[in-house]
Amino acid sequence: MSEALPQAAPALPAPGSTGAWVLAIRPKTLPAAFAPVAVGTAVAHVTGGIAWGPALAALAGAFLLQIGSNLANDVFDYEKGADTETRLGPPRAAQLGLLSPEALKRGMLVVFTLALGVGVYLTWVAGPVIVGLGLASIASAIAYTGGPYPLGYHGLGDVFVMLFFGFVAVVGTVFVQTAATPALAFAAAAPVGATITAILVVNNLRDREEDALAGKRTLAVRLGRRGALAEYALLLAVAYGVPLALLATGRRGPSVLLPWLSLPVALRLFARLRALSGAPLNAVLVGTAKLVSLHGVLFAVGIALGGGAGGS
């Protein structure tokens, strides 16, 4: 039997090219921006009615904040020495010399300026509270790996992802459409934030040894491999437990359990997370990002279709 030939590494885009910017933007991470808006819009539908203008603006703002955060992570991880030639994760533009740190920072400025433009419209629609939420979201995106106290380097990244990609994104999406923050919005935000935070857990578990050498004290570094696995399991428990609680308390009807259709996928991902380490975890990372989309869409549909007490 002949030996399998080694697979060639994927070709990289030319420095400074459009492809280099696409690589830095990391399109595969955008489900983390879509899911909160989809779920928040479903909550708006059952608690006050969808307002499509603000809903689409919230989606645009979420995409821009995700892209800006990706650019910030690319440049600041490189400048802090966390991204080196030994990197196990997907390629980064600054580390590979495809985009200069200065170019990435200019890109950040453009993206966050566009996000502020979306925020102006949402402020006109929903009031000045959006100014504070928008500025806090931008500051968090930058401070995750940048600034004098980068959150991701001190074990706070998971908390801020849960807060901003879960609660701020979902509740904010509901607020700009209904001018209210019903209890259902906060409940629905927890599973969304949990699945998105699970992406970060896989990323940090894969990079645990490299991050420790670079002084990046993520939760995976602080808690160790077993702690990171326990965190992933806890996040899955939240993602699937909250819909069950909404049904059990009569807040929504049986359709709220639609996310349970994705449970076999989640369990397979957890099994692979336990079995693998290093670069092979990139497949689990991609799978968890897909789980965010699948769970989020099913949850949004389940909320929209389900009866119950609603969002009082």
CSV table of C-alpha atoms in Angstrom, one decimal:
chain,number,residue,atom,x,y,z
A,1,MET,CA,0.0,0.0,0.0
A,2,SER,CA,1.5,3.4,-1.0
A,3,GLU,CA,2.1,6.0,1.6
A,4,ALA,CA,-0.2,9.1,1.6
A,5,LEU,CA,1.5,12.2,0.2
A,6,PRO,CA,1.7,15.2,2.6
A,7,GLN,CA,-0.8,17.9,1.8
A,8,ALA,CA,0.5,21.2,0.6
A,9,ALA,CA,-0.1,24.2,2.8
A,10,PRO,CA,-2.8,26.4,1.5
A,11,ALA,CA,-1.5,29.3,-0.6
A,12,LEU,CA,-1.4,32.6,1.1
A,13,PRO,CA,-2.7,35.9,-0.5
A,14,ALA,CA,-0.2,38.5,-1.7
A,15,PRO,CA,0.9,41.1,0.9
A,16,GLY,CA,-1.4,44.1,0.8
A,17,SER,CA,-4.0,42.4,-1.4
A,18,THR,CA,-7.7,42.1,-1.0
A,19,GLY,CA,-7.2,38.5,-0.1
A,20,ALA,CA,-4.9,39.6,2.8
A,21,TRP,CA,-7.7,41.8,4.1
A,22,VAL,CA,-10.2,39.0,3.8
A,23,LEU,CA,-7.9,36.8,5.8
A,24,ALA,CA,-7.6,39.5,8.5
A,25,ILE,CA,-11.3,40.0,8.6
A,26,ARG,CA,-11.9,36.3,9.3
A,27,PRO,CA,-15.3,35.8,7.6
A,28,LYS,CA,-15.8,32.4,9.4
A,29,THR,CA,-16.2,34.3,12.7
A,30,LEU,CA,-19.1,36.3,11.5
A,31,PRO,CA,-21.7,33.9,12.8
A,32,ALA,CA,-20.8,35.3,16.2
A,33,ALA,CA,-22.3,38.6,15.0
A,34,PHE,CA,-25.4,37.1,13.2
A,35,ALA,CA,-26.7,34.8,16.0
A,36,PRO,CA,-27.4,37.5,18.6
A,37,VAL,CA,-29.2,39.7,16.2
A,38,ALA,CA,-31.3,36.8,14.9
A,39,VAL,CA,-32.3,35.8,18.4
A,40,GLY,CA,-32.9,39.4,19.5
A,41,THR,CA,-35.1,40.0,16.5
A,42,ALA,CA,-37.1,36.9,17.4
A,43,VAL,CA,-37.6,38.2,20.9
A,44,ALA,CA,-38.7,41.6,19.5
A,45,HIS,CA,-41.2,39.8,17.3
A,46,VAL,CA,-43.0,38.2,20.2
A,47,THR,CA,-42.7,41.2,22.7
A,48,GLY,CA,-43.3,44.3,20.6
A,49,GLY,CA,-42.9,43.7,16.9
A,50,ILE,CA,-40.0,43.7,14.5
A,51,ALA,CA,-38.7,47.0,13.2
A,52,TRP,CA,-36.7,46.0,10.1
A,53,GLY,CA,-34.7,49.2,9.8
A,54,PRO,CA,-33.2,49.0,13.3
A,55,ALA,CA,-32.9,45.2,13.0
A,56,LEU,CA,-30.8,45.5,9.9
A,57,ALA,CA,-28.8,48.4,11.4
A,58,ALA,CA,-28.1,46.2,14.4
A,59,LEU,CA,-26.9,43.4,12.2
A,60,ALA,CA,-24.6,45.8,10.3
A,61,GLY,CA,-23.2,47.2,13.5
A,62,ALA,CA,-22.6,43.7,14.9
A,63,PHE,CA,-20.7,42.7,11.8
A,64,LEU,CA,-18.6,45.8,11.9
A,65,LEU,CA,-17.8,45.3,15.6
A,66,GLN,CA,-16.8,41.7,14.9
A,67,ILE,CA,-14.5,42.7,12.0
A,68,GLY,CA,-13.0,45.5,14.0
A,69,SER,CA,-12.3,43.1,16.9
A,70,ASN,CA,-10.7,40.7,14.5
A,71,LEU,CA,-8.4,43.3,13.1
A,72,ALA,CA,-7.5,44.5,16.6
A,73,ASN,CA,-6.7,41.0,17.7
A,74,ASP,CA,-4.5,40.4,14.7
A,75,VAL,CA,-2.3,43.5,15.2
A,76,PHE,CA,-2.2,43.6,19.0
A,77,ASP,CA,-1.5,39.8,19.5
A,78,TYR,CA,1.4,40.3,17.0
A,79,GLU,CA,2.8,43.3,18.7
A,80,LYS,CA,2.6,41.6,22.1
A,81,GLY,CA,4.4,38.5,20.9
A,82,ALA,CA,1.4,36.1,21.2
A,83,ASP,CA,1.4,35.4,17.5
A,84,THR,CA,4.7,33.9,16.3
A,85,GLU,CA,5.9,31.5,13.7
A,86,THR,CA,4.9,28.6,16.0
A,87,ARG,CA,1.2,29.7,15.9
A,88,LEU,CA,-1.2,26.7,15.8
A,89,GLY,CA,-4.3,28.6,14.7
A,90,PRO,CA,-5.5,29.9,11.4
A,91,PRO,CA,-3.0,32.4,9.7
A,92,ARG,CA,-2.8,35.9,10.9
A,93,ALA,CA,-2.1,38.8,8.6
A,94,ALA,CA,0.4,40.8,10.7
A,95,GLN,CA,2.4,37.7,11.8
A,96,LEU,CA,2.8,36.5,8.2
A,97,GLY,CA,3.7,40.0,7.0
A,98,LEU,CA,0.6,40.2,4.7
A,99,LEU,CA,-0.5,43.5,6.3
A,100,SER,CA,1.6,45.9,8.3
A,101,PRO,CA,0.5,46.8,11.9
A,102,GLU,CA,-0.1,50.4,10.6
A,103,ALA,CA,-2.4,49.2,7.8
A,104,LEU,CA,-4.4,47.1,10.2
A,105,LYS,CA,-4.8,50.0,12.6
A,106,ARG,CA,-6.0,52.2,9.8
A,107,GLY,CA,-8.4,49.4,8.9
A,108,MET,CA,-9.7,49.3,12.5
A,109,LEU,CA,-10.3,53.1,12.4
A,110,VAL,CA,-12.3,52.8,9.2
A,111,VAL,CA,-14.4,49.9,10.5
A,112,PHE,CA,-15.1,51.4,13.9
A,113,THR,CA,-16.0,54.7,12.2
A,114,LEU,CA,-18.5,52.9,10.1
A,115,ALA,CA,-19.8,51.3,13.3
A,116,LEU,CA,-20.2,54.7,14.8
A,117,GLY,CA,-22.2,55.8,11.8
A,118,VAL,CA,-24.6,52.9,12.3
A,119,GLY,CA,-24.7,53.9,16.0
A,120,VAL,CA,-25.8,57.5,15.0
A,121,TYR,CA,-28.9,56.0,13.2
A,122,LEU,CA,-29.7,53.7,16.1
A,123,THR,CA,-29.3,56.6,18.5
A,124,TRP,CA,-31.8,58.6,16.5
A,125,VAL,CA,-34.2,55.6,16.6
A,126,ALA,CA,-33.7,54.4,20.2
A,127,GLY,CA,-32.2,57.3,22.2
A,128,PRO,CA,-28.9,58.3,23.8
A,129,VAL,CA,-28.4,55.0,25.7
A,130,ILE,CA,-27.2,53.5,22.4
A,131,VAL,CA,-24.2,56.0,22.5
A,132,GLY,CA,-23.0,54.4,25.7
A,133,LEU,CA,-23.5,50.8,24.5
A,134,GLY,CA,-21.8,51.5,21.2
A,135,LEU,CA,-18.7,53.2,22.7
A,136,ALA,CA,-18.5,50.5,25.3
A,137,SER,CA,-18.6,47.8,22.6
A,138,ILE,CA,-15.9,49.5,20.6
A,139,ALA,CA,-13.7,50.0,23.7
A,140,SER,CA,-14.2,46.3,24.6
A,141,ALA,CA,-13.3,45.1,21.1
A,142,ILE,CA,-10.0,47.1,21.3
A,143,ALA,CA,-9.3,46.3,24.9
A,144,TYR,CA,-9.6,42.6,24.4
A,145,THR,CA,-6.0,42.4,23.2
A,146,GLY,CA,-5.0,46.1,23.1
A,147,GLY,CA,-4.3,48.9,25.6
A,148,PRO,CA,-2.5,48.9,28.9
A,149,TYR,CA,-4.7,46.1,30.4
A,150,PRO,CA,-5.7,43.8,27.6
A,151,LEU,CA,-8.7,41.8,28.8
A,152,GLY,CA,-7.8,38.6,27.1
A,153,TYR,CA,-4.4,38.6,28.6
A,154,HIS,CA,-5.8,38.7,32.2
A,155,GLY,CA,-8.4,35.9,32.0
A,156,LEU,CA,-11.3,38.3,31.4
A,157,GLY,CA,-11.9,37.6,27.7
A,158,ASP,CA,-14.6,35.0,28.4
A,159,VAL,CA,-16.5,37.3,30.6
A,160,PHE,CA,-16.5,40.2,28.1
A,161,VAL,CA,-17.4,37.9,25.2
A,162,MET,CA,-20.4,36.6,27.2
A,163,LEU,CA,-21.4,40.1,28.2
A,164,PHE,CA,-21.1,41.9,24.9
A,165,PHE,CA,-21.8,39.1,22.3
A,166,GLY,CA,-24.5,37.7,24.5
A,167,PHE,CA,-26.3,40.2,26.7
A,168,VAL,CA,-25.5,43.5,25.1
A,169,ALA,CA,-26.0,42.2,21.6
A,170,VAL,CA,-29.3,40.4,22.2
A,171,VAL,CA,-30.9,42.8,24.6
A,172,GLY,CA,-29.6,45.8,22.5
A,173,THR,CA,-31.2,44.3,19.4
A,174,VAL,CA,-34.5,44.0,21.2
A,175,PHE,CA,-34.3,47.5,22.6
A,176,VAL,CA,-33.6,49.3,19.3
A,177,GLN,CA,-36.7,47.6,17.9
A,178,THR,CA,-39.2,47.8,20.8
A,179,ALA,CA,-37.8,50.5,23.2
A,180,ALA,CA,-38.0,47.8,25.9
A,181,THR,CA,-35.8,45.3,27.7
A,182,PRO,CA,-38.2,42.4,28.5
A,183,ALA,CA,-37.1,39.5,30.7
A,184,LEU,CA,-37.2,37.2,27.8
A,185,ALA,CA,-34.4,39.1,26.1
A,186,PHE,CA,-32.1,38.5,29.0
A,187,ALA,CA,-33.0,34.9,29.2
A,188,ALA,CA,-32.5,34.4,25.4
A,189,ALA,CA,-29.1,36.2,25.6
A,190,ALA,CA,-27.5,33.6,27.9
A,191,PRO,CA,-27.5,30.6,25.4
A,192,VAL,CA,-26.3,32.9,22.6
A,193,GLY,CA,-23.4,34.3,24.7
A,194,ALA,CA,-22.6,30.7,25.9
A,195,THR,CA,-22.2,29.3,22.4
A,196,ILE,CA,-20.1,32.2,21.3
A,197,THR,CA,-17.9,32.0,24.4
A,198,ALA,CA,-17.4,28.3,23.6
A,199,ILE,CA,-15.5,29.4,20.4
A,200,LEU,CA,-13.1,31.3,22.6
A,201,VAL,CA,-12.6,28.4,24.9
A,202,VAL,CA,-11.5,26.2,22.0
A,203,ASN,CA,-9.2,28.9,20.7
A,204,ASN,CA,-7.6,29.4,24.1
A,205,LEU,CA,-7.3,25.7,24.9
A,206,ARG,CA,-5.5,25.1,21.5
A,207,ASP,CA,-3.1,28.0,22.3
A,208,ARG,CA,-2.7,27.4,26.0
A,209,GLU,CA,1.0,26.5,26.0
A,210,GLU,CA,2.0,29.3,23.5
A,211,ASP,CA,-0.1,31.8,25.4
A,212,ALA,CA,1.6,30.9,28.7
A,213,LEU,CA,5.0,31.6,27.2
A,214,ALA,CA,3.8,34.9,25.8
A,215,GLY,CA,2.4,36.0,29.2
A,216,LYS,CA,-1.2,35.7,27.9
A,217,ARG,CA,-3.1,34.5,31.0
A,218,THR,CA,-6.3,33.3,29.5
A,219,LEU,CA,-8.7,31.2,31.5
A,220,ALA,CA,-7.4,28.1,29.7
A,221,VAL,CA,-3.9,29.0,31.0
A,222,ARG,CA,-5.2,29.8,34.5
A,223,LEU,CA,-7.5,26.8,34.8
A,224,GLY,CA,-5.5,24.3,32.8
A,225,ARG,CA,-6.9,21.8,30.3
A,226,ARG,CA,-9.4,20.2,32.7
A,227,GLY,CA,-10.7,23.6,33.6
A,228,ALA,CA,-11.2,24.6,30.0
A,229,LEU,CA,-13.0,21.4,29.2
A,230,ALA,CA,-15.3,22.0,32.2
A,231,GLU,CA,-16.0,25.5,31.1
A,232,TYR,CA,-16.9,24.3,27.6
A,233,ALA,CA,-19.3,21.7,29.1
A,234,LEU,CA,-20.8,24.4,31.4
A,235,LEU,CA,-21.4,26.7,28.4
A,236,LEU,CA,-23.2,23.9,26.5
A,237,ALA,CA,-25.3,23.2,29.6
A,238,VAL,CA,-26.4,26.9,29.6
A,239,ALA,CA,-27.1,26.8,25.8
A,240,TYR,CA,-29.4,23.8,26.1
A,241,GLY,CA,-30.7,24.3,29.6
A,242,VAL,CA,-32.2,27.8,29.2
A,243,PRO,CA,-34.6,26.8,26.4
A,244,LEU,CA,-35.7,23.9,28.6
A,245,ALA,CA,-36.2,26.3,31.5
A,246,LEU,CA,-38.2,28.6,29.3
A,247,LEU,CA,-40.5,25.7,28.4
A,248,ALA,CA,-40.7,24.4,32.0
A,249,THR,CA,-41.7,27.9,33.3
A,250,GLY,CA,-44.3,28.5,30.6
A,251,ARG,CA,-42.5,31.4,29.1
A,252,ARG,CA,-42.4,29.8,25.7
A,253,GLY,CA,-44.1,26.8,24.0
A,254,PRO,CA,-42.5,23.5,22.9
A,255,SER,CA,-40.9,25.0,19.8
A,256,VAL,CA,-38.4,26.7,22.0
A,257,LEU,CA,-36.7,23.3,22.3
A,258,LEU,CA,-35.7,23.4,18.6
A,259,PRO,CA,-32.1,24.1,19.6
A,260,TRP,CA,-32.0,20.6,21.0
A,261,LEU,CA,-31.9,19.3,17.4
A,262,SER,CA,-28.3,20.6,17.4
A,263,LEU,CA,-27.3,18.8,20.7
A,264,PRO,CA,-25.8,15.7,18.9
A,265,VAL,CA,-23.5,18.2,17.1
A,266,ALA,CA,-22.5,19.8,20.4
A,267,LEU,CA,-21.8,16.5,22.0
A,268,ARG,CA,-19.6,15.4,19.1
A,269,LEU,CA,-17.7,18.6,19.4
A,270,PHE,CA,-17.1,18.1,23.1
A,271,ALA,CA,-15.9,14.6,22.6
A,272,ARG,CA,-13.4,15.8,20.0
A,273,LEU,CA,-12.3,18.6,22.2
A,274,ARG,CA,-11.5,16.1,25.0
A,275,ALA,CA,-9.6,13.8,22.6
A,276,LEU,CA,-7.6,16.4,20.6
A,277,SER,CA,-5.0,19.0,21.3
A,278,GLY,CA,-2.9,21.5,19.4
A,279,ALA,CA,-3.5,22.3,15.7
A,280,PRO,CA,-6.2,19.5,15.3
A,281,LEU,CA,-8.4,21.7,17.5
A,282,ASN,CA,-8.8,24.1,14.5
A,283,ALA,CA,-11.5,21.7,13.2
A,284,VAL,CA,-13.3,21.9,16.6
A,285,LEU,CA,-13.0,25.7,16.4
A,286,VAL,CA,-14.7,25.7,13.0
A,287,GLY,CA,-17.3,23.3,14.2
A,288,THR,CA,-18.1,25.4,17.3
A,289,ALA,CA,-18.6,28.5,15.1
A,290,LYS,CA,-21.0,26.5,12.9
A,291,LEU,CA,-22.8,25.4,16.1
A,292,VAL,CA,-23.3,29.1,17.0
A,293,SER,CA,-25.1,29.6,13.7
A,294,LEU,CA,-27.2,26.4,13.9
A,295,HIS,CA,-28.2,26.8,17.6
A,296,GLY,CA,-28.9,30.5,17.1
A,297,VAL,CA,-31.1,30.0,14.0
A,298,LEU,CA,-33.0,27.2,15.7
A,299,PHE,CA,-33.4,29.2,18.9
A,300,ALA,CA,-34.6,32.3,17.0
A,301,VAL,CA,-37.2,30.2,15.1
A,302,GLY,CA,-38.3,28.4,18.3
A,303,ILE,CA,-38.8,31.7,20.2
A,304,ALA,CA,-40.7,33.2,17.3
A,305,LEU,CA,-43.0,30.2,16.9
A,306,GLY,CA,-43.5,29.4,20.5
A,307,GLY,CA,-46.5,30.6,22.6
A,308,GLY,CA,-46.2,31.3,26.3
A,309,ALA,CA,-46.1,34.2,28.6
A,310,GLY,CA,-43.8,36.2,26.3
A,311,GLY,CA,-41.4,38.8,27.6
A,312,SER,CA,-43.2,40.5,30.5
